[in-house]
Structures are given as structure tokens and as C-alpha cells.
Amino acid sequence: MKKLISVLLVVVLTMAMVLSVSAADPKVTKDEETGITSLQLLSCDEKPGGSNGYEVDTENAQEGTGCLSFVAAKGAVHIMLPDDTIDGTGYDTLEFDLYVSDVALFDLFGGQGMNSGFEITSSGNCDNQEISWKLAEIKEHHQGEELVVGWNHIILPLNTAVEREAGGNDPSINGPFDISKINYLRFFMVNEPEDHDITVKLDNICLTDRIAAREAAEKEAAAKKTADKFIEDVEELPEITADNYESLKTKLASLRSRYNKMKEDSKKYISEDIVSKLEQAEAAYEAFVANPPSEDEGQEEPKSGCGATIALGGIAMLALAGAVVLRKKED
């Protein structure tokens, strides 16, 4: 009995550990239509860790149950700490939903220094091991539609960010941003002499593989186009004849060469029936060359000259003999 209890206890503890690990894992989703995978850095459903002046808006969430809201001000430095260090390896784009009550926000806070924007670091604090975008750079590098009053879905390729290795709050920390150890986010506004009555909301801050997914989709489309052209050309192969067998030889050789050189991502679109049809056409050509039909095969030799004259004479003589027999019977 004690042994059974011990076994059950181990099972329960193991399940608890698995559930706790799963709960800490960041949310990963994939859009089946676009093929884009999204890794959520912050849901914005509740106030994140760190010092901040955010309020949680539960009525205007774009994803989940809430979004973070604040009013733009000259010292609005809002730290957003993920629950745990996040590995963003393989992702190439930062995306989030951003609400602004005035698009002039992107032209404000243009003072000296880093002024205002969005940053991600792997150092646990600001300005070390960092990538960032100023507000003006968010406007410049945004890959979505034109920014408007209201909600905007911001799309920022990571390769458009400014990198900063050192010089921040902790001089002992330096080195490049490590995307496998994301542990600090910040929306900051500094060096502006006055406040502005502009409402800002943030929701669903994610990393995505948008660029890689687009490149993969383009590659897949090109592969299918190659396969479709090959299929079309095979299906249009004519029956072999004495008039076309020489040109057909060139077509067959070209098709075989194209298929042999074709990459597997294109071959997967070509059915066995199409390959079989090409093989049958090649076999028919080889059989034709090995045993070509004679020039007069299936044709009757024309009657002409003396032969034709003799034949006609014979027919006339038979007709005359028949007439003689018929007259004798009448007599």
C-alpha cells in the first residue's frame, strides 16, 4: 500500500511540474492561412511587472481580456517585464496592436538623445544589449497600413531596429542583444518639455516569423509554378508519327532533363500519372525508332500506264462476252 501511495505521489508531482512548465511557456500560435507563427511576449491582459503607469483597459482589448493604456507625457517611461526569459530564436519581426488618439504622437518627443519609442533587451534593464525603435522610426519602418487614429497593427522587421550593446544603467553589461534571452520591454518618452493629451494603448506584443513565412510562401509558389508548367507540357505531348518524331525527340529530352534537375519541392506536386505518361511517351518513341513503319505500309499501289490499260481492256472483254451469252439465250 505504501509503495502504491509513493508511486501515485511521484505521478502527481510529475504532472504538477509539467503543468507549471507549460503555464510558464509563452503563447505560440500559427495562422494556417498565412503560415505566420507568433510568439507572445506580453498579453497586456494585466499590469506587467516593473515600474509603470499603465492602466488595464478591459473594454477595448484586441486580443485576450485587456490592453494597457496610458496618456503620453514627457516622463512616461513604462517598463514591461515578461513573466520569464523568452527565447525568440527564429523570429524576425516585432508586432503589436497600438491605439493612438492622435497620430501626431509619432512626430512628438523628438528631443535629443533616444527621445521616445519601444525597446527590447536581454540584459534585464534599459540600454544594454538592446534593440529599439524611436517613435519616428516606428512610423518609418512600419510594414502595415497607414497609421490612423484608433487601433493600428504595428509590424516592425527586427533588422530595422537600432542596436545598442552598452552604455546603459549598468556599465558592466555589454555585448549584442541576445534574442534567445528576452527579459525586458519598455515604452519610453523622454526629453520632451511638455505633456500631451494623447491616449496610447498597447496589446498583444509578439515576435513573429513574418519575413521567413513570406519567403517560404514565395518559394512554395515558385515551386508549384515550375511543376504546373511541367505537367502542362507533358499533357500536351502528341501521338508520335513519321512527321513529328524528330521534333518529339527534342521535346522528350527536354522534359526528361527538366524533371531530373527539378527540386523536390516542385516534384511533390507532380503525380505518378504524369511521370508515367512521360515514360510511356519515351517508350513509344524508342519503339518507333526501332521499328519504323515502311513508307508504303497501309497504302494501295496506284493503277496507271499499261497496267491500267490492260485492266480496263480485260473488263471490257468480260462485258462483251457476257453480252454474247445473253443474246444466244434469247435466240
Coordinates of C-alpha atoms in Angstrom, one line a residue:
M1 CA 0.0 0.0 0.0
K2 CA 2.8 2.4 0.9
K3 CA 4.5 1.6 -2.3
L4 CA 1.4 2.4 -4.3
I5 CA 1.0 5.7 -2.5
S6 CA 4.6 6.5 -3.2
V7 CA 4.1 5.8 -6.9
L8 CA 0.9 7.9 -7.0
L9 CA 2.7 10.8 -5.3
V10 CA 5.5 10.7 -7.8
V11 CA 3.0 10.8 -10.6
V12 CA 1.1 13.7 -9.1
L13 CA 4.4 15.7 -8.5
T14 CA 5.5 15.0 -12.1
M15 CA 2.2 16.2 -13.5
A16 CA 2.4 19.3 -11.4
M17 CA 5.9 20.0 -12.7
V18 CA 4.7 19.6 -16.3
L19 CA 1.7 21.9 -15.8
S20 CA 3.9 24.5 -14.1
V21 CA 6.4 24.5 -17.0
S22 CA 3.5 24.6 -19.6
A23 CA 2.0 27.6 -17.7
A24 CA 5.2 29.5 -17.9
D25 CA 5.7 28.8 -21.6
P26 CA 4.9 31.8 -23.8
K27 CA 1.8 31.6 -26.1
V28 CA 2.7 30.4 -29.6
T29 CA 0.1 30.4 -32.4
K30 CA 0.2 29.8 -36.1
D31 CA -2.0 31.3 -38.7
E32 CA -2.8 28.5 -41.1
E33 CA -3.8 30.8 -43.9
T34 CA -0.6 32.9 -43.9
G35 CA 1.8 30.4 -42.3
I36 CA 2.9 33.1 -39.8
T37 CA 3.9 31.8 -36.3
S38 CA 3.5 34.2 -33.4
L39 CA 5.4 34.2 -30.1
Q40 CA 3.6 36.3 -27.5
L41 CA 6.0 38.4 -25.3
L42 CA 3.2 40.1 -23.4
S43 CA -0.5 39.6 -23.5
C44 CA -1.2 43.0 -21.9
D45 CA -4.2 41.5 -20.1
E46 CA -2.9 42.7 -16.7
K47 CA -0.2 45.1 -15.5
P48 CA 3.2 43.7 -16.2
G49 CA 6.0 43.6 -13.7
G50 CA 8.2 46.6 -13.2
S51 CA 7.5 50.3 -12.6
N52 CA 4.9 51.7 -14.9
G53 CA 1.9 53.9 -15.1
Y54 CA -0.3 51.7 -17.2
E55 CA -4.0 51.1 -16.6
V56 CA -5.7 47.9 -17.7
D57 CA -8.5 48.6 -20.2
T58 CA -10.8 45.6 -20.3
E59 CA -13.3 47.1 -22.8
N60 CA -11.1 47.7 -25.8
A61 CA -8.8 44.6 -25.9
Q62 CA -7.7 43.5 -29.3
E63 CA -6.6 40.1 -28.0
G64 CA -7.3 38.4 -24.7
T65 CA -9.2 40.2 -21.9
G66 CA -7.4 43.6 -21.7
C67 CA -4.9 46.1 -23.1
L68 CA -2.5 48.5 -21.4
S69 CA -3.5 52.2 -21.5
F70 CA -1.7 55.5 -20.6
V71 CA -1.6 59.1 -21.5
A72 CA 1.5 60.3 -23.3
A73 CA 3.7 62.5 -21.1
K74 CA 7.2 63.9 -21.0
G75 CA 8.3 61.2 -18.5
A76 CA 6.2 58.3 -19.5
V77 CA 8.8 55.6 -19.1
H78 CA 6.9 52.3 -18.7
I79 CA 8.7 49.1 -18.0
M80 CA 7.1 45.8 -19.1
L81 CA 8.7 42.7 -17.7
P82 CA 7.7 39.3 -19.2
D83 CA 7.0 36.6 -16.6
D84 CA 10.2 34.8 -17.6
T85 CA 13.1 35.0 -20.0
I86 CA 11.8 34.3 -23.5
D87 CA 13.6 32.6 -26.3
G88 CA 12.8 34.4 -29.6
T89 CA 15.2 32.5 -31.8
G90 CA 13.9 32.1 -35.3
Y91 CA 11.6 35.1 -35.2
D92 CA 12.3 38.1 -37.4
T93 CA 9.5 40.7 -36.7
L94 CA 8.1 42.6 -33.8
E95 CA 4.3 43.1 -33.9
F96 CA 1.8 44.6 -31.6
D97 CA -1.5 46.5 -31.5
L98 CA -1.2 50.2 -30.9
Y99 CA -4.0 52.6 -30.2
V100 CA -3.4 56.4 -30.5
S101 CA -5.9 59.2 -30.1
D102 CA -3.8 61.4 -32.3
V103 CA -1.2 60.3 -34.9
A104 CA 0.8 63.4 -34.1
L105 CA 2.3 61.2 -31.3
F106 CA 4.8 59.9 -33.8
D107 CA 6.1 63.4 -34.6
L108 CA 6.4 64.4 -30.9
F109 CA 9.0 63.7 -28.3
G110 CA 11.8 64.5 -30.8
G111 CA 14.3 65.9 -28.3
Q112 CA 17.9 65.0 -28.0
G113 CA 19.1 61.5 -27.1
M114 CA 17.0 58.4 -27.6
N115 CA 13.8 60.6 -27.1
S116 CA 10.9 58.1 -27.3
G117 CA 10.0 54.7 -28.6
F118 CA 10.0 51.0 -27.9
E119 CA 12.9 48.8 -26.8
I120 CA 13.6 45.1 -26.1
T121 CA 16.7 43.9 -24.2
S122 CA 18.3 40.7 -23.0
S123 CA 20.2 42.5 -20.1
G124 CA 17.3 42.9 -17.7
N125 CA 17.4 46.7 -17.9
C126 CA 17.4 49.5 -20.4
D127 CA 20.0 50.5 -22.9
N128 CA 22.2 47.4 -22.5
Q129 CA 22.0 44.5 -25.0
E130 CA 19.2 46.3 -26.7
I131 CA 17.3 46.8 -29.9
S132 CA 14.9 49.7 -30.2
W133 CA 12.9 52.0 -32.4
K134 CA 12.1 55.7 -31.8
L135 CA 8.5 56.8 -32.4
A136 CA 9.6 58.3 -35.8
E137 CA 11.3 55.1 -36.7
I138 CA 8.2 53.1 -35.8
K139 CA 6.3 55.3 -38.3
E140 CA 9.1 54.9 -40.9
H141 CA 9.6 51.2 -40.7
H142 CA 6.1 50.1 -40.0
Q143 CA 5.2 47.4 -42.7
G144 CA 1.4 47.6 -42.3
E145 CA -1.2 50.1 -43.5
E146 CA -1.0 53.8 -43.0
L147 CA -1.2 54.8 -39.3
V148 CA -4.5 56.2 -38.2
V149 CA -6.4 57.5 -35.2
G150 CA -7.6 54.4 -33.4
W151 CA -6.1 50.9 -33.4
N152 CA -3.1 50.1 -35.7
H153 CA -1.4 46.7 -36.1
I154 CA 2.3 47.6 -36.0
I155 CA 4.8 45.4 -37.9
L156 CA 8.5 46.1 -37.4
P157 CA 11.2 43.9 -39.0
L158 CA 13.9 43.3 -36.4
N159 CA 16.5 44.3 -38.9
T160 CA 15.2 47.8 -38.9
A161 CA 15.9 48.3 -35.2
V162 CA 18.8 50.3 -33.7
E163 CA 21.2 48.1 -31.7
R164 CA 22.9 49.2 -28.5
E165 CA 25.4 47.0 -26.7
A166 CA 26.4 49.1 -23.7
G167 CA 26.3 52.5 -22.1
G168 CA 23.1 52.0 -20.2
N169 CA 22.3 51.8 -16.5
D170 CA 24.8 49.0 -15.8
P171 CA 28.3 49.6 -17.5
S172 CA 29.3 46.1 -16.5
I173 CA 26.8 44.6 -19.0
N174 CA 27.7 44.8 -22.6
G175 CA 27.5 42.8 -25.8
P176 CA 24.9 42.4 -28.5
F177 CA 21.2 41.8 -28.0
D178 CA 20.6 38.1 -27.4
I179 CA 17.2 37.2 -28.9
S180 CA 17.2 33.9 -27.0
K181 CA 17.1 35.7 -23.7
I182 CA 14.5 38.4 -23.9
N183 CA 13.7 39.7 -20.4
Y184 CA 12.9 43.4 -20.6
L185 CA 10.5 45.6 -22.6
R186 CA 10.0 49.3 -22.3
F187 CA 7.8 52.0 -23.9
F188 CA 9.6 55.3 -23.1
M189 CA 9.1 59.0 -23.7
V190 CA 11.8 61.4 -22.6
N191 CA 13.4 64.8 -23.4
E192 CA 10.0 66.4 -24.3
P193 CA 9.5 69.7 -22.5
E194 CA 5.7 69.3 -22.0
D195 CA 3.0 66.7 -21.7
H196 CA 0.5 65.9 -24.4
D197 CA -3.1 64.8 -24.0
I198 CA -2.7 61.7 -26.3
T199 CA -4.1 58.4 -25.2
V200 CA -1.9 55.4 -26.0
K201 CA -2.9 51.7 -25.7
L202 CA -0.8 48.6 -26.3
D203 CA -1.9 45.0 -26.8
N204 CA -0.6 41.6 -27.8
I205 CA 3.1 42.3 -28.1
C206 CA 4.6 39.4 -30.1
L207 CA 7.5 38.3 -32.2
T208 CA 6.6 36.6 -35.5
D209 CA 8.4 34.9 -38.4
R210 CA 6.5 37.0 -40.9
I211 CA 9.5 37.6 -43.2
A212 CA 10.5 33.9 -43.2
A213 CA 6.9 32.9 -43.7
R214 CA 6.6 35.2 -46.7
E215 CA 9.8 34.0 -48.2
A216 CA 8.7 30.4 -47.7
A217 CA 5.3 31.1 -49.3
E218 CA 7.0 32.8 -52.3
K219 CA 9.4 29.8 -52.7
E220 CA 6.4 27.4 -52.5
A221 CA 4.5 29.4 -55.1
A222 CA 7.5 29.3 -57.4
A223 CA 8.0 25.6 -56.9
K224 CA 4.3 24.9 -57.8
K225 CA 4.5 27.1 -60.9
T226 CA 7.5 25.1 -62.1
A227 CA 5.6 21.9 -61.5
D228 CA 2.4 23.2 -63.2
K229 CA 4.3 24.1 -66.3
F230 CA 6.0 20.7 -66.5
I231 CA 2.6 19.0 -66.1
E232 CA 1.1 21.1 -68.8
D233 CA 3.9 20.3 -71.2
V234 CA 3.6 16.5 -70.6
E235 CA -0.1 16.5 -71.0
E236 CA 0.3 18.3 -74.4
L237 CA 2.6 15.7 -75.8
P238 CA 1.2 14.5 -79.2
E239 CA 1.0 10.9 -80.6
I240 CA 4.2 10.0 -82.4
T241 CA 4.1 10.0 -86.2
A242 CA 6.5 9.9 -89.1
D243 CA 6.0 13.6 -89.4
N244 CA 6.8 14.6 -85.8
Y245 CA 9.1 12.0 -84.4
E246 CA 12.2 14.1 -84.8
S247 CA 10.8 17.2 -83.1
L248 CA 9.2 14.9 -80.4
K249 CA 12.7 13.6 -79.6
T250 CA 13.8 17.1 -78.6
K251 CA 10.7 17.7 -76.5
L252 CA 11.1 14.4 -74.7
A253 CA 14.8 15.0 -74.0
S254 CA 14.0 18.5 -72.7
L255 CA 11.2 17.2 -70.4
R256 CA 13.4 14.4 -69.0
S257 CA 16.2 16.9 -68.3
R258 CA 13.8 19.3 -66.6
Y259 CA 12.4 16.5 -64.4
N260 CA 15.8 15.2 -63.4
K261 CA 17.0 18.7 -62.4
M262 CA 13.8 19.6 -60.6
K263 CA 14.0 20.2 -56.9
E264 CA 11.9 18.1 -54.5
D265 CA 9.7 21.0 -53.5
S266 CA 8.4 21.0 -57.1
K267 CA 8.4 17.3 -57.7
K268 CA 6.0 16.8 -54.8
Y269 CA 3.3 18.5 -57.0
I270 CA 3.8 16.0 -59.8
S271 CA 1.7 12.9 -59.7
E272 CA 2.8 9.4 -60.6
D273 CA 0.3 9.5 -63.6
I274 CA 2.3 12.4 -65.1
V275 CA 5.6 10.7 -64.7
S276 CA 4.1 7.5 -66.2
K277 CA 2.8 9.5 -69.1
L278 CA 6.3 10.8 -69.8
E279 CA 7.8 7.3 -69.6
Q280 CA 5.1 5.9 -71.9
A281 CA 5.9 8.7 -74.5
E282 CA 9.6 7.9 -74.2
A283 CA 8.9 4.2 -74.7
A284 CA 6.7 4.9 -77.7
Y285 CA 9.4 6.9 -79.3
E286 CA 12.0 4.2 -78.8
A287 CA 9.7 1.6 -80.3
F288 CA 9.0 3.8 -83.2
V289 CA 12.7 4.4 -83.9
A290 CA 13.5 0.7 -83.5
N291 CA 10.7 -0.4 -85.9
P292 CA 9.6 2.5 -88.1
P293 CA 6.7 1.8 -90.5
S294 CA 7.6 1.4 -94.2
E295 CA 6.8 4.3 -96.5
D296 CA 4.1 2.4 -98.4
E297 CA 2.6 0.5 -95.4
G298 CA -1.1 0.6 -95.4
Q299 CA -1.3 2.2 -98.8
E300 CA -2.6 0.7 -102.2
E301 CA -0.4 1.0 -105.2
P302 CA -2.0 3.3 -107.7
K303 CA -3.0 1.9 -111.1
S304 CA -1.5 3.8 -114.1
G305 CA 0.1 3.4 -117.5
C306 CA 0.0 0.0 -119.3
G307 CA -1.2 -1.9 -116.3
A308 CA -4.3 0.4 -116.1
T309 CA -4.9 0.0 -119.8
I310 CA -4.7 -3.8 -119.6
A311 CA -7.0 -3.9 -116.6
L312 CA -9.6 -1.8 -118.4
G313 CA -9.3 -4.0 -121.5
G314 CA -9.9 -7.1 -119.5
I315 CA -13.0 -5.6 -118.0
A316 CA -14.3 -4.6 -121.5
M317 CA -13.7 -8.1 -122.9
L318 CA -15.6 -9.7 -120.0
A319 CA -18.5 -7.3 -120.6
L320 CA -18.6 -8.3 -124.3
A321 CA -18.5 -12.0 -123.6
G322 CA -21.4 -11.6 -121.2
A323 CA -23.4 -9.8 -123.9
V324 CA -22.8 -12.6 -126.4
V325 CA -24.0 -15.2 -123.9
L326 CA -27.1 -13.3 -123.1
R327 CA -28.0 -12.9 -126.9
K328 CA -27.6 -16.7 -127.5
K329 CA -30.0 -17.4 -124.7
E330 CA -32.6 -15.0 -126.2
D331 CA -32.3 -16.8 -129.6

